mmCIF file of C-alpha atoms in Angstrom:
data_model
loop_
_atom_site.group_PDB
_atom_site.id
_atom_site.type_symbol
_atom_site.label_atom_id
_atom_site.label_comp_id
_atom_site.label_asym_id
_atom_site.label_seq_id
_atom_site.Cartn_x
_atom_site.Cartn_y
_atom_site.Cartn_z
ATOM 1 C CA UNK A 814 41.298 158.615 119.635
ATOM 2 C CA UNK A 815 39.042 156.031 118.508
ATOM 3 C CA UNK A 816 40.321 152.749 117.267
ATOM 4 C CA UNK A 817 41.132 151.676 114.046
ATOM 5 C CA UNK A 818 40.013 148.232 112.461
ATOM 6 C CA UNK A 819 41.358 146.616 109.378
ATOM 7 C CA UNK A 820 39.149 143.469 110.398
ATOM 8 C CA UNK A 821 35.713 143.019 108.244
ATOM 9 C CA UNK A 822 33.943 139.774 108.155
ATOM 10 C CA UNK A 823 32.399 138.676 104.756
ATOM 11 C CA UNK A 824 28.562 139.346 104.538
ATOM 12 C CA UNK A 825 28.108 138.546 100.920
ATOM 13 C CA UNK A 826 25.373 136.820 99.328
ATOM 14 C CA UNK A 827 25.624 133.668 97.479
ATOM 15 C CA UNK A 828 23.229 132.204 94.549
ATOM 16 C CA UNK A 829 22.272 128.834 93.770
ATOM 17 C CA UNK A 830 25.178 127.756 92.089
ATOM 18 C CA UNK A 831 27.546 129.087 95.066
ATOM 19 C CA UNK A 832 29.465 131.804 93.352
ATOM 20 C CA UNK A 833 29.447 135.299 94.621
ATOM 21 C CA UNK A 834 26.914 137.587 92.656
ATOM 22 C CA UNK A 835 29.097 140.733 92.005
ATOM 23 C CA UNK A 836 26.929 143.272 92.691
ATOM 24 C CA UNK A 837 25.335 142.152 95.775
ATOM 25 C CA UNK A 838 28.853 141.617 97.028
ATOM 26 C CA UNK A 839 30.097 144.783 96.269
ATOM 27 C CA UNK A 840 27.364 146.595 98.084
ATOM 28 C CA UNK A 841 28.293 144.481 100.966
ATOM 29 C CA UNK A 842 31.527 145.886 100.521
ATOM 30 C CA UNK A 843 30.391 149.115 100.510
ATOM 31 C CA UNK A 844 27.658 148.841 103.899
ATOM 32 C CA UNK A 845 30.605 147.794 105.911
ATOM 33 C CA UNK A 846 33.247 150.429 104.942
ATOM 34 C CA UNK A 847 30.776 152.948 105.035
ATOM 35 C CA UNK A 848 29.825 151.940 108.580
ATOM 36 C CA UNK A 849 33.517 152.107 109.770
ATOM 37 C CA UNK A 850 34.172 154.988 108.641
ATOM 38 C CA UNK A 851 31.003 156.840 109.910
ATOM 39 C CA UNK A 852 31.980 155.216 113.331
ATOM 40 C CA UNK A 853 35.124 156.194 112.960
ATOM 41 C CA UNK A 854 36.627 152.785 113.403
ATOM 42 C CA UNK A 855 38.180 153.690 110.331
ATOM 43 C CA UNK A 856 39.248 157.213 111.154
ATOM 44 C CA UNK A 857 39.757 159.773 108.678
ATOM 45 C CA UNK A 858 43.719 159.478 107.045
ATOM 46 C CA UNK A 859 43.399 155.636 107.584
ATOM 47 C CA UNK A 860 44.583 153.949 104.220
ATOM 48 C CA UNK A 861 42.545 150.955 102.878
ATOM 49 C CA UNK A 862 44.266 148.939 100.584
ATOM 50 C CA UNK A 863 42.340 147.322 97.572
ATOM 51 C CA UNK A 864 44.099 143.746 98.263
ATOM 52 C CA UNK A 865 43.847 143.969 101.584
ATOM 53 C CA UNK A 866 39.696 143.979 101.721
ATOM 54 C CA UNK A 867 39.602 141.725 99.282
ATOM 55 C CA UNK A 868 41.202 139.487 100.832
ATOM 56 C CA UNK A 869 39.368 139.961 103.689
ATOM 57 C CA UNK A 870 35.712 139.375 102.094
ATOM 58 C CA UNK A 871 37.669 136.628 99.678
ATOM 59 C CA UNK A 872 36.151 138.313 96.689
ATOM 60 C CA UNK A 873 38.544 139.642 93.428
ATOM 61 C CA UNK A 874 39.785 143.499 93.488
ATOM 62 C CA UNK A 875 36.520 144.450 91.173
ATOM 63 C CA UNK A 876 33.774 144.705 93.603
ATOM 64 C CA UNK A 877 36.279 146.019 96.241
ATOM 65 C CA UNK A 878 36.725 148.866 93.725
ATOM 66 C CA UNK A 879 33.161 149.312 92.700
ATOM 67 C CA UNK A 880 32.466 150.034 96.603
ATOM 68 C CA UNK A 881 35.048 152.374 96.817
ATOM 69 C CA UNK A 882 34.414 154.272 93.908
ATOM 70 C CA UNK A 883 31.090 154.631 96.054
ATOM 71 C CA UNK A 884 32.145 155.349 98.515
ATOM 72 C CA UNK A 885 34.547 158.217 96.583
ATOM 73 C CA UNK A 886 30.989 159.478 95.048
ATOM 74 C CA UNK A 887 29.421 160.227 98.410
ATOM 75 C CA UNK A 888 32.700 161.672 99.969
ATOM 76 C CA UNK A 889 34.134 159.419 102.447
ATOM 77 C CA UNK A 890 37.120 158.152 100.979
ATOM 78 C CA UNK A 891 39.997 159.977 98.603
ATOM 79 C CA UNK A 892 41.061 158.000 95.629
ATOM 80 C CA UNK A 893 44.510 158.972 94.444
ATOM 81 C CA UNK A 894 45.766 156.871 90.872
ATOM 82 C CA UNK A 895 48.741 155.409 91.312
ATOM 83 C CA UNK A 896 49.301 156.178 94.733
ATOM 84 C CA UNK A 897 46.313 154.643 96.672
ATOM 85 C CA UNK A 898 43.414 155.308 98.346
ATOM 86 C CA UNK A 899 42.288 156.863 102.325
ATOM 87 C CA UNK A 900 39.254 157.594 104.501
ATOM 88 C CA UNK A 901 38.375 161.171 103.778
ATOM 89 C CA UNK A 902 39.032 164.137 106.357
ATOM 90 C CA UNK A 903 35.638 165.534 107.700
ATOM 91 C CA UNK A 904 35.160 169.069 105.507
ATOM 92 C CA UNK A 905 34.059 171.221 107.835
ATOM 93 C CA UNK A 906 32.160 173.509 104.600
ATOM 94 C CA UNK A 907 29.528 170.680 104.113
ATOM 95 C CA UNK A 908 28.587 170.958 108.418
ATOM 96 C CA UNK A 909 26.637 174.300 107.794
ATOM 97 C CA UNK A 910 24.339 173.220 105.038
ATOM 98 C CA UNK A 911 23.706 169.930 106.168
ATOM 99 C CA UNK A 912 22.126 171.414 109.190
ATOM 100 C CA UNK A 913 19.630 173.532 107.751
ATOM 101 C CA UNK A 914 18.438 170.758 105.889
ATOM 102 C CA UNK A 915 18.297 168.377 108.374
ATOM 103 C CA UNK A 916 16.701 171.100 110.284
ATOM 104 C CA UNK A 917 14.012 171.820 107.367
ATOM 105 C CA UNK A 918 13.316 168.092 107.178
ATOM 106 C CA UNK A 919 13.073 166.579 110.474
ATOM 107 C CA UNK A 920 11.075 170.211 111.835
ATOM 108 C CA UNK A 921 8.444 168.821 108.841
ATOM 109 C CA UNK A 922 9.206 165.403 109.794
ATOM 110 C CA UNK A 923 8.289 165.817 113.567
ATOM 111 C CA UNK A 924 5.104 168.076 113.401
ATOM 112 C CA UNK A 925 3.252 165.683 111.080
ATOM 113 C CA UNK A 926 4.348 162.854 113.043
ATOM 114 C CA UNK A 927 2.680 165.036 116.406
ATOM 115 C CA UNK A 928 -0.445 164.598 114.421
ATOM 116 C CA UNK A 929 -0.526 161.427 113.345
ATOM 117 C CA UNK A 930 1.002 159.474 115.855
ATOM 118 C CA UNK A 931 -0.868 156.449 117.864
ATOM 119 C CA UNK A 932 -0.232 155.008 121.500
ATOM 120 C CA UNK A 933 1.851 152.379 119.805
ATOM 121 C CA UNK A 934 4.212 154.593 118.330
ATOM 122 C CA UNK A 935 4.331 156.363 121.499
ATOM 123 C CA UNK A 936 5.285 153.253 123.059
ATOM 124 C CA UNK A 937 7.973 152.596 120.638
ATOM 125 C CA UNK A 938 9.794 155.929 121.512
ATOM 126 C CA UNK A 939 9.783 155.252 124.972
ATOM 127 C CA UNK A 940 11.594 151.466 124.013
ATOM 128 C CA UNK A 941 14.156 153.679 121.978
ATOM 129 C CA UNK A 942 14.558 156.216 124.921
ATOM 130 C CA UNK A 943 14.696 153.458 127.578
ATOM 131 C CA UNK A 944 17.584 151.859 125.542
ATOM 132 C CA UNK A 945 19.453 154.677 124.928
ATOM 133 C CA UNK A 946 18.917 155.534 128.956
ATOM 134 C CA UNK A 947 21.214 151.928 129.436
ATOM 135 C CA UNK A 948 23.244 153.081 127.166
ATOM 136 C CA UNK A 949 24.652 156.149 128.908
ATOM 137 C CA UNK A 950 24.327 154.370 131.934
ATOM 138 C CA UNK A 951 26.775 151.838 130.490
ATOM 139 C CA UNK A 952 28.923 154.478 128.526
ATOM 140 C CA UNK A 953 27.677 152.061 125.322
ATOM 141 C CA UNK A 954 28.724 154.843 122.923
ATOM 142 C CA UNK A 955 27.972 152.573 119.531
ATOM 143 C CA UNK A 956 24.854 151.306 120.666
ATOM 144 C CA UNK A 957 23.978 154.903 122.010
ATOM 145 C CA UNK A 958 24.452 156.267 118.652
ATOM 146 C CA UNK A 959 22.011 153.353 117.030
ATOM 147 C CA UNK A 960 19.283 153.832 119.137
ATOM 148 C CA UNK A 961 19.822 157.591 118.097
ATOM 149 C CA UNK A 962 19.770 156.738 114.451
ATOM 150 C CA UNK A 963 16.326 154.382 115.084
ATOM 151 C CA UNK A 964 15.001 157.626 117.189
ATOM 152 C CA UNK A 965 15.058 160.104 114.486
ATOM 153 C CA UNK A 966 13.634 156.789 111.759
ATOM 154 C CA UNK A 967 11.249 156.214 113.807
ATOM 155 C CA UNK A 968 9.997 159.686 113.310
ATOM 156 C CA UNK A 969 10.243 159.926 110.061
ATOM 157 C CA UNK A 970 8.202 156.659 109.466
ATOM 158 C CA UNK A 971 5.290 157.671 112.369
ATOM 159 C CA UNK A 972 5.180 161.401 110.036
ATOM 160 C CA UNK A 973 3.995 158.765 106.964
ATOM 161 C CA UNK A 974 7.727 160.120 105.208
ATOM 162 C CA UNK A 975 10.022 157.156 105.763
ATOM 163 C CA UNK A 976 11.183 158.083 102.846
ATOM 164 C CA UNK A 977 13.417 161.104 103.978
ATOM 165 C CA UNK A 978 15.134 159.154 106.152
ATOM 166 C CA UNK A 979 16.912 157.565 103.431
ATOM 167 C CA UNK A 980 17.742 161.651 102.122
ATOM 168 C CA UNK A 981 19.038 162.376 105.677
ATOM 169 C CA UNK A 982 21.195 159.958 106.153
ATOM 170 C CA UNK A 983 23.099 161.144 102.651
ATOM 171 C CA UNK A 984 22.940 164.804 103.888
ATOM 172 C CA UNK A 985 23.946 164.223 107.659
ATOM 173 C CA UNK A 986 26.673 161.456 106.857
ATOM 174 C CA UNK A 987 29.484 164.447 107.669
ATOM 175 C CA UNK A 988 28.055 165.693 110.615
ATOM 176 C CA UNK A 989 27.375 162.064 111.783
ATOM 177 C CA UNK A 990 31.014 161.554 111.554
ATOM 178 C CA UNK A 991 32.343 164.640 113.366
ATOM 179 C CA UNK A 992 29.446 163.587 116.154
ATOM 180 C CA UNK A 993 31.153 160.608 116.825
ATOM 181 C CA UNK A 994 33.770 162.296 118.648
ATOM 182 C CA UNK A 995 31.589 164.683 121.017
ATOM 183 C CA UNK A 996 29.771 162.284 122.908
ATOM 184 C CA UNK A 997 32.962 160.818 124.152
ATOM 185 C CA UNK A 998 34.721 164.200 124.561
ATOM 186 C CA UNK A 999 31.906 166.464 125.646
ATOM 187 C CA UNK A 1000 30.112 163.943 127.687
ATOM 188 C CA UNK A 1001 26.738 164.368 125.962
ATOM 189 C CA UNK A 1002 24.475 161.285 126.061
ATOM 190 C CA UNK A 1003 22.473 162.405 129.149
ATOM 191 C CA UNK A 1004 21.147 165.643 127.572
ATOM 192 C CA UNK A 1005 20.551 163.450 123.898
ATOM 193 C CA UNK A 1006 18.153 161.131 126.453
ATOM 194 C CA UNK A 1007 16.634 164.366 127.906
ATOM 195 C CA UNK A 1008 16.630 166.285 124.400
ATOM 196 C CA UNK A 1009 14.605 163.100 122.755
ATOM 197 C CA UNK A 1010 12.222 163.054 125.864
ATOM 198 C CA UNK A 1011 11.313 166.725 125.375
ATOM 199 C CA UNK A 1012 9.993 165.471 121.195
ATOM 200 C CA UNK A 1013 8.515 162.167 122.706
ATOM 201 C CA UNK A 1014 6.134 164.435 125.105
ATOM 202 C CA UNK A 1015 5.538 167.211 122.573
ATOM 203 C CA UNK A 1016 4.539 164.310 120.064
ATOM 204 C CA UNK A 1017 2.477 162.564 122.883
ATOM 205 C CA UNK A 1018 0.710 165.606 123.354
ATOM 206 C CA UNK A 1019 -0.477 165.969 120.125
ATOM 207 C CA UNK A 1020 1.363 169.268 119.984
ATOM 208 C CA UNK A 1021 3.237 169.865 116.432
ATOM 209 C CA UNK A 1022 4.627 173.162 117.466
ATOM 210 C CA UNK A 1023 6.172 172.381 120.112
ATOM 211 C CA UNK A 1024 7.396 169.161 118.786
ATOM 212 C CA UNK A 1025 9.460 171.553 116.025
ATOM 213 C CA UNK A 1026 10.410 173.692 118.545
ATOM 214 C CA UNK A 1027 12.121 170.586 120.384
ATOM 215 C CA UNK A 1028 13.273 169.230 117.603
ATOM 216 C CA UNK A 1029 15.148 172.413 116.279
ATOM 217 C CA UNK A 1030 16.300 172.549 119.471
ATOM 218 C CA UNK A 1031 17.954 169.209 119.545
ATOM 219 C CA UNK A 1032 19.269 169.667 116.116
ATOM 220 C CA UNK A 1033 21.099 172.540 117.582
ATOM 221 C CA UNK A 1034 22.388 171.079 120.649
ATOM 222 C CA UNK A 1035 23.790 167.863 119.103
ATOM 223 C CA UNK A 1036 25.671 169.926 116.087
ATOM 224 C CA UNK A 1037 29.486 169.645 116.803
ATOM 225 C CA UNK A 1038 31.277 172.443 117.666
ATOM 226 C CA UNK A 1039 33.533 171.876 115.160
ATOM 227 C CA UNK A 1040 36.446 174.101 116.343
ATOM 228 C CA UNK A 1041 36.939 172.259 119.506
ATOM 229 C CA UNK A 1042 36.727 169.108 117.892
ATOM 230 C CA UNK A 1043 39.421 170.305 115.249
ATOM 231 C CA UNK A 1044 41.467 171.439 118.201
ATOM 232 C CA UNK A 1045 41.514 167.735 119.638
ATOM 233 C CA UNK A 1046 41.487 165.551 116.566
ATOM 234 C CA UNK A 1047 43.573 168.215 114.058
ATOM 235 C CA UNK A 1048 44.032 165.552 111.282
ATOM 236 C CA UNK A 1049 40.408 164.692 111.109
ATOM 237 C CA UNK A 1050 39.351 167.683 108.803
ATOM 238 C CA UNK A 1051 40.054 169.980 106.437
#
């Protein structure tokens, strides 16, 4: 199961008098619980405790509950008045939609960027594949997952869309959680490597259907089989 952490270090911005500007603190707030709990180092069922993270970013309980709240909005954590507030259990209804429009996107995504794409930004998918290669050489799970994450942006951004990035990471931000446990339990990083090798060529070659065709593909692969993972981790979703 992976671990838990209650530990957050305090990224907030100051102005030029010193104090902590509100708003920029709590979206600070909010980038770093959001990026626990999508990694699961704040597993779903985990309780977070207003004081607690405020203490820990030595800010008052108001931006703590503004990034919450935001948190609340986009589905990661349950607020419950009076009785307090937990990271959210994966629901395994959104899965099913989020996939066919990651699918729809990233299939546009990928084609234009077969057409458009230079030597350089050839070169820059090999860097990503290279460093996710180390990765699962290393069993570097986090790191494998970010140079998955730059992968699919850098795609987005060589299609002339970087833009859709930003809606894919609101649609896939389920999925991305429940993927966090497969790699780990179904041993999956080589065939990710192999699987973004397959777009890199298609895109090298200029070839747009083929680069949906690998791209679907991938998509498919990399989607969690939900029931096994529910079988393993059975207070993770609902």
């Amino acid at each position: 199961m992976p671990p838990a952490s209650g530990v957050f270090v305090n990224p907030a911005s100051q102005d030029v008098g010193g104090k902590l500007r509100r708003i920029t603190t709590a979206a600070a707030i909010y980038e770093r619980l959001h990026a626990d709990i999508v990694s699961l180092r704040m597993p779903p069922g985990m309780p977070l405790q207003e004081k607690r993270i405020a203490e820990d970013f030595g800010v008052s309980r108001t931006p703590v509950r503004e990034a919450l709240l935001r948190l609340s909005e986009g589905g990661l954590v349950d607020i419950y008045p009076q009785s307090g507030t937990i990271v959210s259990r994966v629901p395994v209804s959104a899965i099913p939609e989020a996939v066919v429009v990651r699918k729809a996107l990233e299939g546009t995504t990928v084609e234009t960027a077969a057409l458009n794409a230079t030597a350089a930004d050839i070169t820059r998918l090999d860097a990503i594949i290279a460093r996710q290669q180390a990765d699962a050489a290393t069993g570097n799970v986090s790191s494998f997952h970010e140079e998955d994450e730059a992968f699919h942006e850098a795609i987005t951004q060589i299609s002339g869309y970087p833009g859709i990035w930003g809606i894919l990471k609101t649609v896939k931000v389920q999925i991305d959680r429940a993927r966090r446990l497969t790699l780990p339990a179904l041993g999956r990083m080589g065939n990710v490597v192999q699987e973004h090798m397959d777009i890199r060529d298609a895109i090298a070659a200029h070839d747009p259907i083929a680069a949906r065709v690998a791209m679907i593909h991938h998509l498919s692969a990399v989607i969690p089989d939900v029931d096994e993972l529910r079988s393993r981790y059975p207070d993770y979703f609902c």
